[in-house]
mmCIF file of N, CA and C in Angstrom:
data_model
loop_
_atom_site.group_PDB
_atom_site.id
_atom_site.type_symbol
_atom_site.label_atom_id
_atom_site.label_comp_id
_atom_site.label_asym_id
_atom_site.label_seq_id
_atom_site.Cartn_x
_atom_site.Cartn_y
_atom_site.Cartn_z
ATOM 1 N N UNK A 1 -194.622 -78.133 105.169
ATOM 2 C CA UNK A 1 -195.337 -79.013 106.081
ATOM 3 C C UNK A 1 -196.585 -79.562 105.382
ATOM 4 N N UNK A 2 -196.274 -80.667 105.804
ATOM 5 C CA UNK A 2 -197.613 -81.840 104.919
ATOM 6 C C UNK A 2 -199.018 -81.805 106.135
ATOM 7 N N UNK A 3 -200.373 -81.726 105.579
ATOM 8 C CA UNK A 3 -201.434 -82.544 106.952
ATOM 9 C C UNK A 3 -202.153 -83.161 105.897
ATOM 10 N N UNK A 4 -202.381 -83.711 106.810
ATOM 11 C CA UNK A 4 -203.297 -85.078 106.109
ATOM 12 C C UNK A 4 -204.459 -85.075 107.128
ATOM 13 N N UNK A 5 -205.648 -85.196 106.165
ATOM 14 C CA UNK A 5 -207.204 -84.872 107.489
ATOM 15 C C UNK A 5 -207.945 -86.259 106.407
ATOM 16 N N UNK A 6 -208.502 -86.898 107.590
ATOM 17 C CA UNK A 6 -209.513 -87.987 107.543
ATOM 18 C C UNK A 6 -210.893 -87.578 107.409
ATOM 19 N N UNK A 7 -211.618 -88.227 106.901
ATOM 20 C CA UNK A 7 -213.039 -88.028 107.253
ATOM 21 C C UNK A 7 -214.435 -88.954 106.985
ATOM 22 N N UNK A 8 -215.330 -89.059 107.135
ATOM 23 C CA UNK A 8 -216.136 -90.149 106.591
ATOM 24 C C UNK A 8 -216.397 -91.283 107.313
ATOM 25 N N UNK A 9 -215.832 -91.550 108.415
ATOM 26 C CA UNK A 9 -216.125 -92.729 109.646
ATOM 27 C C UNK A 9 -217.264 -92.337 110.057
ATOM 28 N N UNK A 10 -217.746 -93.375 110.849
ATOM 29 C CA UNK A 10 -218.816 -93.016 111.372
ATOM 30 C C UNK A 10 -219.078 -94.493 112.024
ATOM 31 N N UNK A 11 -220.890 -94.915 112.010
ATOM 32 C CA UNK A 11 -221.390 -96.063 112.322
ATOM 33 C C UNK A 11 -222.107 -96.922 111.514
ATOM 34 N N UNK A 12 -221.525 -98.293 111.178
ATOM 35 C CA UNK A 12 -222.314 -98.838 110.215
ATOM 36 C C UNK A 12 -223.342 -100.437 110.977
ATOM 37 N N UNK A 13 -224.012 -100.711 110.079
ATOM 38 C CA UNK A 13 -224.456 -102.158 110.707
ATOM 39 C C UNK A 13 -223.469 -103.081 109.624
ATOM 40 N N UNK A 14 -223.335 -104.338 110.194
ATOM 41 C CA UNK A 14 -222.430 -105.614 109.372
ATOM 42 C C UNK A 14 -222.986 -105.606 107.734
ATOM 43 N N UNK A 15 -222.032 -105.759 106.911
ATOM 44 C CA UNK A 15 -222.709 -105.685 105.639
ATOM 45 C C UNK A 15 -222.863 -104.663 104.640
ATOM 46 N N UNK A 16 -222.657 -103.466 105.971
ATOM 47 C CA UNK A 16 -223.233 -102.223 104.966
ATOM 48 C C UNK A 16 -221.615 -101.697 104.393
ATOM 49 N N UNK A 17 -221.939 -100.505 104.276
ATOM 50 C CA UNK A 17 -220.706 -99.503 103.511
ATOM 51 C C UNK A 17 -220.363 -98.147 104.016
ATOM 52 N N UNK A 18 -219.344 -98.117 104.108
ATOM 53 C CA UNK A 18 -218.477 -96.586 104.631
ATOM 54 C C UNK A 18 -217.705 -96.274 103.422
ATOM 55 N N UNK A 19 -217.372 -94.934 103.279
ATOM 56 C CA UNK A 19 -215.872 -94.557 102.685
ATOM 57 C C UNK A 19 -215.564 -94.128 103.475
ATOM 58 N N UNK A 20 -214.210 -93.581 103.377
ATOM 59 C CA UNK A 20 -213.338 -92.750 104.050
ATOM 60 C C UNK A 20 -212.459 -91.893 102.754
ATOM 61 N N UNK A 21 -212.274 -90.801 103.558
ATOM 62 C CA UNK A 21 -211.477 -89.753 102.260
ATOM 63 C C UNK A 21 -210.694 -89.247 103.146
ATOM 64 N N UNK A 22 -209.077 -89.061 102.406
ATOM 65 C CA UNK A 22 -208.338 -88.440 102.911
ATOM 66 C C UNK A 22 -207.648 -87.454 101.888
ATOM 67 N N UNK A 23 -207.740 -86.617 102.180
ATOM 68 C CA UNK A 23 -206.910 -85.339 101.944
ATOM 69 C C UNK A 23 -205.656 -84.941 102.145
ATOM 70 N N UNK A 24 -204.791 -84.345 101.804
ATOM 71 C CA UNK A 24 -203.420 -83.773 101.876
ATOM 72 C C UNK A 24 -203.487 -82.286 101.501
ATOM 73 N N UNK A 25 -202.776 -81.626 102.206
ATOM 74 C CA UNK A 25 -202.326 -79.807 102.011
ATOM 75 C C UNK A 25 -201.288 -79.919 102.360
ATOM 76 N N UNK A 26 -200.747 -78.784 102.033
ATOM 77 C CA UNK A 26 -199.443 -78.276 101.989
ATOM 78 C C UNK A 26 -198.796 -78.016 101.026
ATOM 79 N N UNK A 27 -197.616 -77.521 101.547
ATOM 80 C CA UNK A 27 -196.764 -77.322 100.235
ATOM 81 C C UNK A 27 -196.273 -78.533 99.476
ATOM 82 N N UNK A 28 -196.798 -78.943 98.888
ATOM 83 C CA UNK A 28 -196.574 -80.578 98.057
ATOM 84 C C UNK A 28 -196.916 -80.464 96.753
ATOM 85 N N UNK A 29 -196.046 -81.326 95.918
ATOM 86 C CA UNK A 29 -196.904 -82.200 94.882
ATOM 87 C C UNK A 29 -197.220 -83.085 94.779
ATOM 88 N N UNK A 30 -197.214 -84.060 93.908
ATOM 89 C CA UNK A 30 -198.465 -85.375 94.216
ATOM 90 C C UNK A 30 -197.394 -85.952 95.129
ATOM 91 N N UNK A 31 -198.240 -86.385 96.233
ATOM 92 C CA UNK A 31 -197.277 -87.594 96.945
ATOM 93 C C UNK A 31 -197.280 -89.052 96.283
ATOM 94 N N UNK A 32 -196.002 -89.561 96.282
ATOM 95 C CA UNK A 32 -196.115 -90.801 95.588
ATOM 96 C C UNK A 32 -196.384 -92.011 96.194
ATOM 97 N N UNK A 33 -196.574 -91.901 97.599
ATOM 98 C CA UNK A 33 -197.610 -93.349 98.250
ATOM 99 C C UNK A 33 -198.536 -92.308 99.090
ATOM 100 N N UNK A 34 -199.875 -92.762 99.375
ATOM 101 C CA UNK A 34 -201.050 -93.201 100.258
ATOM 102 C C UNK A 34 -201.458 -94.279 100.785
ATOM 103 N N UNK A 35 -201.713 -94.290 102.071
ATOM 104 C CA UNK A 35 -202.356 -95.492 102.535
ATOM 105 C C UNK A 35 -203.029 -95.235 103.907
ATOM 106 N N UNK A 36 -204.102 -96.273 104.010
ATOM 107 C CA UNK A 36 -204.685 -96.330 105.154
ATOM 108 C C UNK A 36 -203.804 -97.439 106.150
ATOM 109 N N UNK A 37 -204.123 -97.207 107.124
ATOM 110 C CA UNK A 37 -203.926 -98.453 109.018
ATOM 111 C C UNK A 37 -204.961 -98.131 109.410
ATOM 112 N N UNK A 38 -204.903 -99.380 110.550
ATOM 113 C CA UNK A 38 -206.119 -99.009 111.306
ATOM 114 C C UNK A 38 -205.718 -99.460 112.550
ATOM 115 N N UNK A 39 -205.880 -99.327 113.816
ATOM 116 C CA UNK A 39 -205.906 -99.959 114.963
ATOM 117 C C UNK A 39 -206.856 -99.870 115.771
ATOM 118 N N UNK A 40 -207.341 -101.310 116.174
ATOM 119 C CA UNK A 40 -208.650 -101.500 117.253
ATOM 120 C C UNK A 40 -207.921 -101.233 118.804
ATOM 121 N N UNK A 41 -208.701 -101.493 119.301
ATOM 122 C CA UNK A 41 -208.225 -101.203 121.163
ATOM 123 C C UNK A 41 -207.548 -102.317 121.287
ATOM 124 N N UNK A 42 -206.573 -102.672 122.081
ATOM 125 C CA UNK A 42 -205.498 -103.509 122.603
ATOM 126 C C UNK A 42 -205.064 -104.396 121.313
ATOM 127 N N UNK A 43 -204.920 -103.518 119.831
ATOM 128 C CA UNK A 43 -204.117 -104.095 119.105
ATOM 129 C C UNK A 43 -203.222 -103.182 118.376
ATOM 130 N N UNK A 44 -202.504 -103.752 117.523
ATOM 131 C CA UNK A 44 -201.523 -103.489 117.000
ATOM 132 C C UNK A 44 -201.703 -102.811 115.779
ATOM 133 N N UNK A 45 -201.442 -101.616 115.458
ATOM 134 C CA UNK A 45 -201.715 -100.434 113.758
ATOM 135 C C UNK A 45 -201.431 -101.620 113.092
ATOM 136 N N UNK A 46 -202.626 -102.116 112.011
ATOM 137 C CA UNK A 46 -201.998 -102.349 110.776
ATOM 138 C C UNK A 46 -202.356 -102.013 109.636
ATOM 139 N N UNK A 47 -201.905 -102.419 108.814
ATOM 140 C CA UNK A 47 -201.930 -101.833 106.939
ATOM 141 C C UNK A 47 -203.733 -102.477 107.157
ATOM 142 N N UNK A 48 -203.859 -101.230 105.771
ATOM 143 C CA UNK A 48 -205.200 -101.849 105.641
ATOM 144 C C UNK A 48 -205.281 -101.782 104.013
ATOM 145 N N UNK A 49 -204.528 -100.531 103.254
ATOM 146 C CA UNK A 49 -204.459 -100.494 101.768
ATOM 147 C C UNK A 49 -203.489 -99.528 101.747
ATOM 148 N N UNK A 50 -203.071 -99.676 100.528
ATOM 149 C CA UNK A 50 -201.992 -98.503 100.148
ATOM 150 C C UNK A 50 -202.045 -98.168 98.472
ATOM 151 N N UNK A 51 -201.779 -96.869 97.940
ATOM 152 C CA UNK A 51 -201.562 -97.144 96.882
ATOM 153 C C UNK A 51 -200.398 -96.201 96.545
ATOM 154 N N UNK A 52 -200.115 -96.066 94.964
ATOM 155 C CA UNK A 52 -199.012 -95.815 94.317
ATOM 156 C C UNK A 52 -199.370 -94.501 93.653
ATOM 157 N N UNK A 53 -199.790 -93.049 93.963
ATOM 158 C CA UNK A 53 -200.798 -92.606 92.394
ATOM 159 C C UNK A 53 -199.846 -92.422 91.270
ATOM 160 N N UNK A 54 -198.693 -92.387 91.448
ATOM 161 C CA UNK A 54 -197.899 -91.593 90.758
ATOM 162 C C UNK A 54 -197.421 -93.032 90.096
ATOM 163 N N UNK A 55 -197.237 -93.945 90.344
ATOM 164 C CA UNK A 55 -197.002 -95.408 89.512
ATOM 165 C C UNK A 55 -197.936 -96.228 88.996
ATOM 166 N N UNK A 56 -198.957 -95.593 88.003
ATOM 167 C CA UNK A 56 -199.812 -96.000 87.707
ATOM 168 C C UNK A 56 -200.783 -96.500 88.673
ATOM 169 N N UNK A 57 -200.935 -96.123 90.127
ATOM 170 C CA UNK A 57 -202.067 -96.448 90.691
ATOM 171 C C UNK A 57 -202.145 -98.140 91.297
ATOM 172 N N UNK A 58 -200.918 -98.326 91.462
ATOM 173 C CA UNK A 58 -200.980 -99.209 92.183
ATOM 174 C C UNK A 58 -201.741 -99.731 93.416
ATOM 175 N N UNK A 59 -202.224 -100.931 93.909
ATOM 176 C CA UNK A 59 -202.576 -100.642 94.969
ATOM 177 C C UNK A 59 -202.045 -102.260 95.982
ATOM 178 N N UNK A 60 -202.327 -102.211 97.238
ATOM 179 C CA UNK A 60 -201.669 -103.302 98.224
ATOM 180 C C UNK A 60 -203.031 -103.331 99.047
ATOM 181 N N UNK A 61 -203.535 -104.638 99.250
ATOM 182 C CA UNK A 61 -204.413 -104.480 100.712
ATOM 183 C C UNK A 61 -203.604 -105.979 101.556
ATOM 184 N N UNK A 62 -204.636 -105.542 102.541
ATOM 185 C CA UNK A 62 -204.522 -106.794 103.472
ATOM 186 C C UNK A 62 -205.617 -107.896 103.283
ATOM 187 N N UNK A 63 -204.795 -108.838 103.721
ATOM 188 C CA UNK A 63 -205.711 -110.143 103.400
ATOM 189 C C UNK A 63 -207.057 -110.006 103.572
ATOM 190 N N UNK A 64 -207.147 -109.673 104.969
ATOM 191 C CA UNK A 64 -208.343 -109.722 105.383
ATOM 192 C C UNK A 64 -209.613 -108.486 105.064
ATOM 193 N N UNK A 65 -209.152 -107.298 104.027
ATOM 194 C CA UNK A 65 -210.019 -106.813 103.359
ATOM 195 C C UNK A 65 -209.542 -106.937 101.813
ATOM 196 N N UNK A 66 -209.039 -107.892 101.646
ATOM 197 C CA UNK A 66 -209.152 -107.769 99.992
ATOM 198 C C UNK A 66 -210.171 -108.271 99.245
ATOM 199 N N UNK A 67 -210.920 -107.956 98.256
ATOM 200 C CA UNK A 67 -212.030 -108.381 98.023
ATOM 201 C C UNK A 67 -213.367 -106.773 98.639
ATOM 202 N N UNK A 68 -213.308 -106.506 99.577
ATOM 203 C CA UNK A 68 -214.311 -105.483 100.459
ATOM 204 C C UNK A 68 -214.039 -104.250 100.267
ATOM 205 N N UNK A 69 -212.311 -103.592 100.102
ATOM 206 C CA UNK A 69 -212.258 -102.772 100.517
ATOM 207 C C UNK A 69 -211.637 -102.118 98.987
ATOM 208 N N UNK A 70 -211.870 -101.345 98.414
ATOM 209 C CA UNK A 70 -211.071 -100.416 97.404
ATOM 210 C C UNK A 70 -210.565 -99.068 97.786
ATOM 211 N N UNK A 71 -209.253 -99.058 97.554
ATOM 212 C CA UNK A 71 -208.456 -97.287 97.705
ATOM 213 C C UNK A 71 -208.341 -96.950 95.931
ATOM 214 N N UNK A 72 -209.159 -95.676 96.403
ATOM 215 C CA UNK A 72 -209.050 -94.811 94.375
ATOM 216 C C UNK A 72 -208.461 -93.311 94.989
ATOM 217 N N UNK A 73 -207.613 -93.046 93.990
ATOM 218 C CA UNK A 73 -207.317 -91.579 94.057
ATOM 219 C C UNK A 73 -209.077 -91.140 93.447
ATOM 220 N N UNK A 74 -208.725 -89.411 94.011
ATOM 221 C CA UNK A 74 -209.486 -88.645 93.704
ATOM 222 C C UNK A 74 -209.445 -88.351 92.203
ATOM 223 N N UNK A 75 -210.460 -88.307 91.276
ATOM 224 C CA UNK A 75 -210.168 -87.894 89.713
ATOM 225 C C UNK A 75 -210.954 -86.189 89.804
ATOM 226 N N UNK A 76 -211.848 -85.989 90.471
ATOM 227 C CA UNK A 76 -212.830 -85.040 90.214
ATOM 228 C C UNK A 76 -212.025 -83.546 90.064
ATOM 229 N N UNK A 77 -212.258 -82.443 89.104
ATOM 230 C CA UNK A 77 -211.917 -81.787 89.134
ATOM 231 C C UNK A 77 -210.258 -80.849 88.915
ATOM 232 N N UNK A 78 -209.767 -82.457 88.569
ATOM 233 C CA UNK A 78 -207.981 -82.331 88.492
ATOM 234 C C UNK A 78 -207.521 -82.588 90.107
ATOM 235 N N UNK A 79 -208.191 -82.790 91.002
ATOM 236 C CA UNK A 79 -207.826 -82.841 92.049
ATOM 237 C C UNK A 79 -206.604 -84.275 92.340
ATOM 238 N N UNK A 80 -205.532 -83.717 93.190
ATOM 239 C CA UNK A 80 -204.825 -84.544 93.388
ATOM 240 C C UNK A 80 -204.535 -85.140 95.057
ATOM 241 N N UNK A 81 -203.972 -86.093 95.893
ATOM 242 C CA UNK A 81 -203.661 -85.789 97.025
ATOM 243 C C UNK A 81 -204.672 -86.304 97.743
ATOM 244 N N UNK A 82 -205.550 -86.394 97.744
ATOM 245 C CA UNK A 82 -206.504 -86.979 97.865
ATOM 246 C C UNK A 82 -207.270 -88.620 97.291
ATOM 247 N N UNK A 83 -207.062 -89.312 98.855
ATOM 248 C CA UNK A 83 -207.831 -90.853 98.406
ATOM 249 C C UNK A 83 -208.880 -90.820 99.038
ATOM 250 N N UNK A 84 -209.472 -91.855 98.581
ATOM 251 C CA UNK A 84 -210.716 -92.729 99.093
ATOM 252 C C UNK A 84 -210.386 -94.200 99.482
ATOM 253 N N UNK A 85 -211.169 -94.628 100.493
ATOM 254 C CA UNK A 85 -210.988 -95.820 100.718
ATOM 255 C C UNK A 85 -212.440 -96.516 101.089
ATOM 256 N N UNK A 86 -213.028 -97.553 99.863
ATOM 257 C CA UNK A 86 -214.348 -97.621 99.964
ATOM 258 C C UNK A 86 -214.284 -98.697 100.665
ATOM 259 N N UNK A 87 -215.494 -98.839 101.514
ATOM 260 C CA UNK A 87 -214.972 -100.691 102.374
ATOM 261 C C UNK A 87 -216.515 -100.874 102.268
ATOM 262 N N UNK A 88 -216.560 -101.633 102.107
ATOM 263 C CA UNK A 88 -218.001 -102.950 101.500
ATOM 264 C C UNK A 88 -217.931 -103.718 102.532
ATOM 265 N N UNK A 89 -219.219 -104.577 102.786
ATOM 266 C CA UNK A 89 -219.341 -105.700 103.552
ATOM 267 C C UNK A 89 -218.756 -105.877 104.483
ATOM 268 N N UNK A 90 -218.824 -104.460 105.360
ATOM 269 C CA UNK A 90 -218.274 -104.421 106.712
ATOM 270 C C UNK A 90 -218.572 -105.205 107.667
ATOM 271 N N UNK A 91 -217.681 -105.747 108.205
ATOM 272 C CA UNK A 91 -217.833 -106.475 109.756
ATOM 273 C C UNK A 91 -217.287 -105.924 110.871
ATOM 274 N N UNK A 92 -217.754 -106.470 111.914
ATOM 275 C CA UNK A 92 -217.558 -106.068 113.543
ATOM 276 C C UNK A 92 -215.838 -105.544 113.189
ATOM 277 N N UNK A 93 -215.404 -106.953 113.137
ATOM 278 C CA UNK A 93 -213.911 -106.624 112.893
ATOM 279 C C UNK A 93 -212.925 -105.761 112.302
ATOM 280 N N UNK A 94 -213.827 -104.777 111.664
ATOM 281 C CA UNK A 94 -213.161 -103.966 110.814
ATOM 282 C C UNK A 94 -213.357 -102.437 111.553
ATOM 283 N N UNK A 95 -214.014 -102.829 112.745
ATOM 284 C CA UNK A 95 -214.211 -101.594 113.650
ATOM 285 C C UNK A 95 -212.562 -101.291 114.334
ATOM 286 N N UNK A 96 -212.697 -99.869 114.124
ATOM 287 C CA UNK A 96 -211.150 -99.378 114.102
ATOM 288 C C UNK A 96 -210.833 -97.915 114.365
ATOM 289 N N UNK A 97 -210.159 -97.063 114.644
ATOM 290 C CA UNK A 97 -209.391 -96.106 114.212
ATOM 291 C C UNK A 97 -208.612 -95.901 112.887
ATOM 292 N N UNK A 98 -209.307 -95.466 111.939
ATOM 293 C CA UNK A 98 -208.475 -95.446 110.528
ATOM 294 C C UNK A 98 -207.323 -94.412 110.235
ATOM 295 N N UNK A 99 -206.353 -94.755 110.494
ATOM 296 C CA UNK A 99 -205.502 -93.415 109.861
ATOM 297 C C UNK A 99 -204.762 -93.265 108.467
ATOM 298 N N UNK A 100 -204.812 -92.032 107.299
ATOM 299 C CA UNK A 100 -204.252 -92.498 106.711
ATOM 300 C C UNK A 100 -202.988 -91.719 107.025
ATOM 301 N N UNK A 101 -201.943 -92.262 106.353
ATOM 302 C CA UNK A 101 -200.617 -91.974 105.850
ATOM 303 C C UNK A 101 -200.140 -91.591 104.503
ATOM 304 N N UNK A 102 -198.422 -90.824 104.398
ATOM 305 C CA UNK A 102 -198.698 -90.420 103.053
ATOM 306 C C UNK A 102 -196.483 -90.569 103.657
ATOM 307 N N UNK A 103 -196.099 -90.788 102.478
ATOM 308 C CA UNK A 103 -194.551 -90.966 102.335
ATOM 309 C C UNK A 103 -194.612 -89.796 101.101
ATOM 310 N N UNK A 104 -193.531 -89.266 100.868
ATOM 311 C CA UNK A 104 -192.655 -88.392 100.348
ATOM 312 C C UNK A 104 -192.012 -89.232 98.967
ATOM 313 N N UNK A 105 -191.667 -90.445 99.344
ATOM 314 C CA UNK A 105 -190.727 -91.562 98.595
ATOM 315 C C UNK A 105 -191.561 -93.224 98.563
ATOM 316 N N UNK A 106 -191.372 -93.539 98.729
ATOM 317 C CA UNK A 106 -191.554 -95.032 98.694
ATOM 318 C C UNK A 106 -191.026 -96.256 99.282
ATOM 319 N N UNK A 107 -191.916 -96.749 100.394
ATOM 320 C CA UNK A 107 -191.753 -97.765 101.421
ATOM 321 C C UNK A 107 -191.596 -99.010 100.990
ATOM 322 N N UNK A 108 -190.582 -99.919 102.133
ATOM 323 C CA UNK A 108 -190.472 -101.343 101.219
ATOM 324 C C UNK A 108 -191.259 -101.988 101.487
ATOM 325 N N UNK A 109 -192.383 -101.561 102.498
ATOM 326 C CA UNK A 109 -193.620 -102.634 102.561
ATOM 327 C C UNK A 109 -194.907 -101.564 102.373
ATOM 328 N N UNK A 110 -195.389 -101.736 101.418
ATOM 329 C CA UNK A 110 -196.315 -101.347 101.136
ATOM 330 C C UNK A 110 -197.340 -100.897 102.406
ATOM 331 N N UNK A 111 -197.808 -102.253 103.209
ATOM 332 C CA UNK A 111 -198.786 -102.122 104.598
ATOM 333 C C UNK A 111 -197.687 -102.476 105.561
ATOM 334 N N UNK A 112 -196.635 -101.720 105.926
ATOM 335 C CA UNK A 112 -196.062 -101.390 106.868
ATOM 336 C C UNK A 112 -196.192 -100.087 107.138
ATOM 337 N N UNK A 113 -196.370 -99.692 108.638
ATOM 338 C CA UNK A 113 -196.368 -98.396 109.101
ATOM 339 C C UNK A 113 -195.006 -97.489 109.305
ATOM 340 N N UNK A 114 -193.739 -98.066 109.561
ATOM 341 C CA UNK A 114 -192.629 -97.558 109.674
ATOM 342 C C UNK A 114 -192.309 -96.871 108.336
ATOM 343 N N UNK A 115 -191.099 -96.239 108.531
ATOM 344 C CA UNK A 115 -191.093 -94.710 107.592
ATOM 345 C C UNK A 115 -192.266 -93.985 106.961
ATOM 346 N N UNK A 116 -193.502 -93.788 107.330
ATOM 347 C CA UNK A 116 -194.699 -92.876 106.775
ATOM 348 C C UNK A 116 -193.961 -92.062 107.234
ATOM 349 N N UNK A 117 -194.107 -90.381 106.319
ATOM 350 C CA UNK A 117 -193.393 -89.644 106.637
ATOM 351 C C UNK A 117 -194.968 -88.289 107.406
ATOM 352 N N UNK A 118 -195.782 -88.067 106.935
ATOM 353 C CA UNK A 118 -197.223 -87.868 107.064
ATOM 354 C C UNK A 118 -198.357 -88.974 107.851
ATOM 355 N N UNK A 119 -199.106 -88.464 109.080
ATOM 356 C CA UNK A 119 -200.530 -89.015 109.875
ATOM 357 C C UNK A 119 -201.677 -88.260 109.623
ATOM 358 N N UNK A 120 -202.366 -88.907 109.817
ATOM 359 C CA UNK A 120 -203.628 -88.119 109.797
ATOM 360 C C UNK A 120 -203.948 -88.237 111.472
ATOM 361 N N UNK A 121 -205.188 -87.325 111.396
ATOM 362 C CA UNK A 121 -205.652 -87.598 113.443
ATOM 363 C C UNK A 121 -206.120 -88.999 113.216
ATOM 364 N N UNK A 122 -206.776 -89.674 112.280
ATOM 365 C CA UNK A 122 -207.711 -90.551 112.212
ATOM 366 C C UNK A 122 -209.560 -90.658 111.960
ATOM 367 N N UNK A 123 -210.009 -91.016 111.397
ATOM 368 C CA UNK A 123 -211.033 -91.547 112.024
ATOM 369 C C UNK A 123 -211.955 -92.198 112.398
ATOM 370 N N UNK A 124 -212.800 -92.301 113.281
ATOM 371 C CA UNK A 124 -213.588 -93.882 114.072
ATOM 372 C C UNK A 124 -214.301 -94.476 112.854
ATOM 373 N N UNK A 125 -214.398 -95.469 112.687
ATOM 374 C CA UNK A 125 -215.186 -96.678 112.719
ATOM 375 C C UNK A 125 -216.040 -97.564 113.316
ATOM 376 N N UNK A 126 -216.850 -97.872 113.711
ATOM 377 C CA UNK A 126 -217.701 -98.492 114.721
ATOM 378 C C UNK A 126 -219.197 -99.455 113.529
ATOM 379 N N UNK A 127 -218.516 -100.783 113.864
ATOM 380 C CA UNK A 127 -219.572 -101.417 112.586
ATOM 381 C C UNK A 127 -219.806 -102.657 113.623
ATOM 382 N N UNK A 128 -221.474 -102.530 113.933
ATOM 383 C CA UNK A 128 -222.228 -102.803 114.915
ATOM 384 C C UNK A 128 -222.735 -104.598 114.180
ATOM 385 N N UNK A 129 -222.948 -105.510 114.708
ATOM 386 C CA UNK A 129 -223.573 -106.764 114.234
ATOM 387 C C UNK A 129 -225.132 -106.943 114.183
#
């Protein structure tokens, strides 16, 4: 059994900066995708980044944070399983529920939510104007 725990949300003003880090335990080895979603109130989960670690570190965002937002694996310590997802020049709009996800194998859409095989609980975002 895989968990995946979020952490690092919180409250920002427009402009500023959050990370978020997610973690993986269990009985695993490296998982070969990560990625964040996010969903605001009366919308729809979507992709927000994803990456590859195990394929050279690929990575996928969405339009609307590309440029703001970077996902890095963890390097510190040999540590594996573990991302980051740095987001810059936050706006209102990016206020969310972040969850990440983690597949076993490899999805045909990168920022699609269907087949994640791993959730995290999530967590808040709230980036004030």
């Amino acid at each position: 059994q895989v968990q995946l725990e979020e952490s690092g949300g919180g409250s920002a003003q427009a402009g500023g900066s959050l990370r978020l880090s997610c973690s993986a335990s269990g009985d695993i080895d490296t998982l070969p995708f990560m990625a964040w979603f996010r969903q605001a109130p009366g919308k729809k989960r979507e992709g927000v980044a994803s990456i590859y670690p195990t394929l050279g570190g690929g990575t996928y965002y969405a339009e609307s944070v590309e440029g703001r937002f970077t996902i890095h694996p963890e390097y510190a310590n040999g540590a594996k399983n573990t991302v980051h997802l740095q987001m810059n020049n936050l706006k209102s709009e990016d206020s969310a529920m972040y969850y990440c996800a983690a597949m076993d194998g490899y999805p045909s859409d990168p920022l699609d939510d269907h087949g994640m095989d791993y959730w995290g609980k999530g967590t808040l975002v709230i980036i004030s104007s």
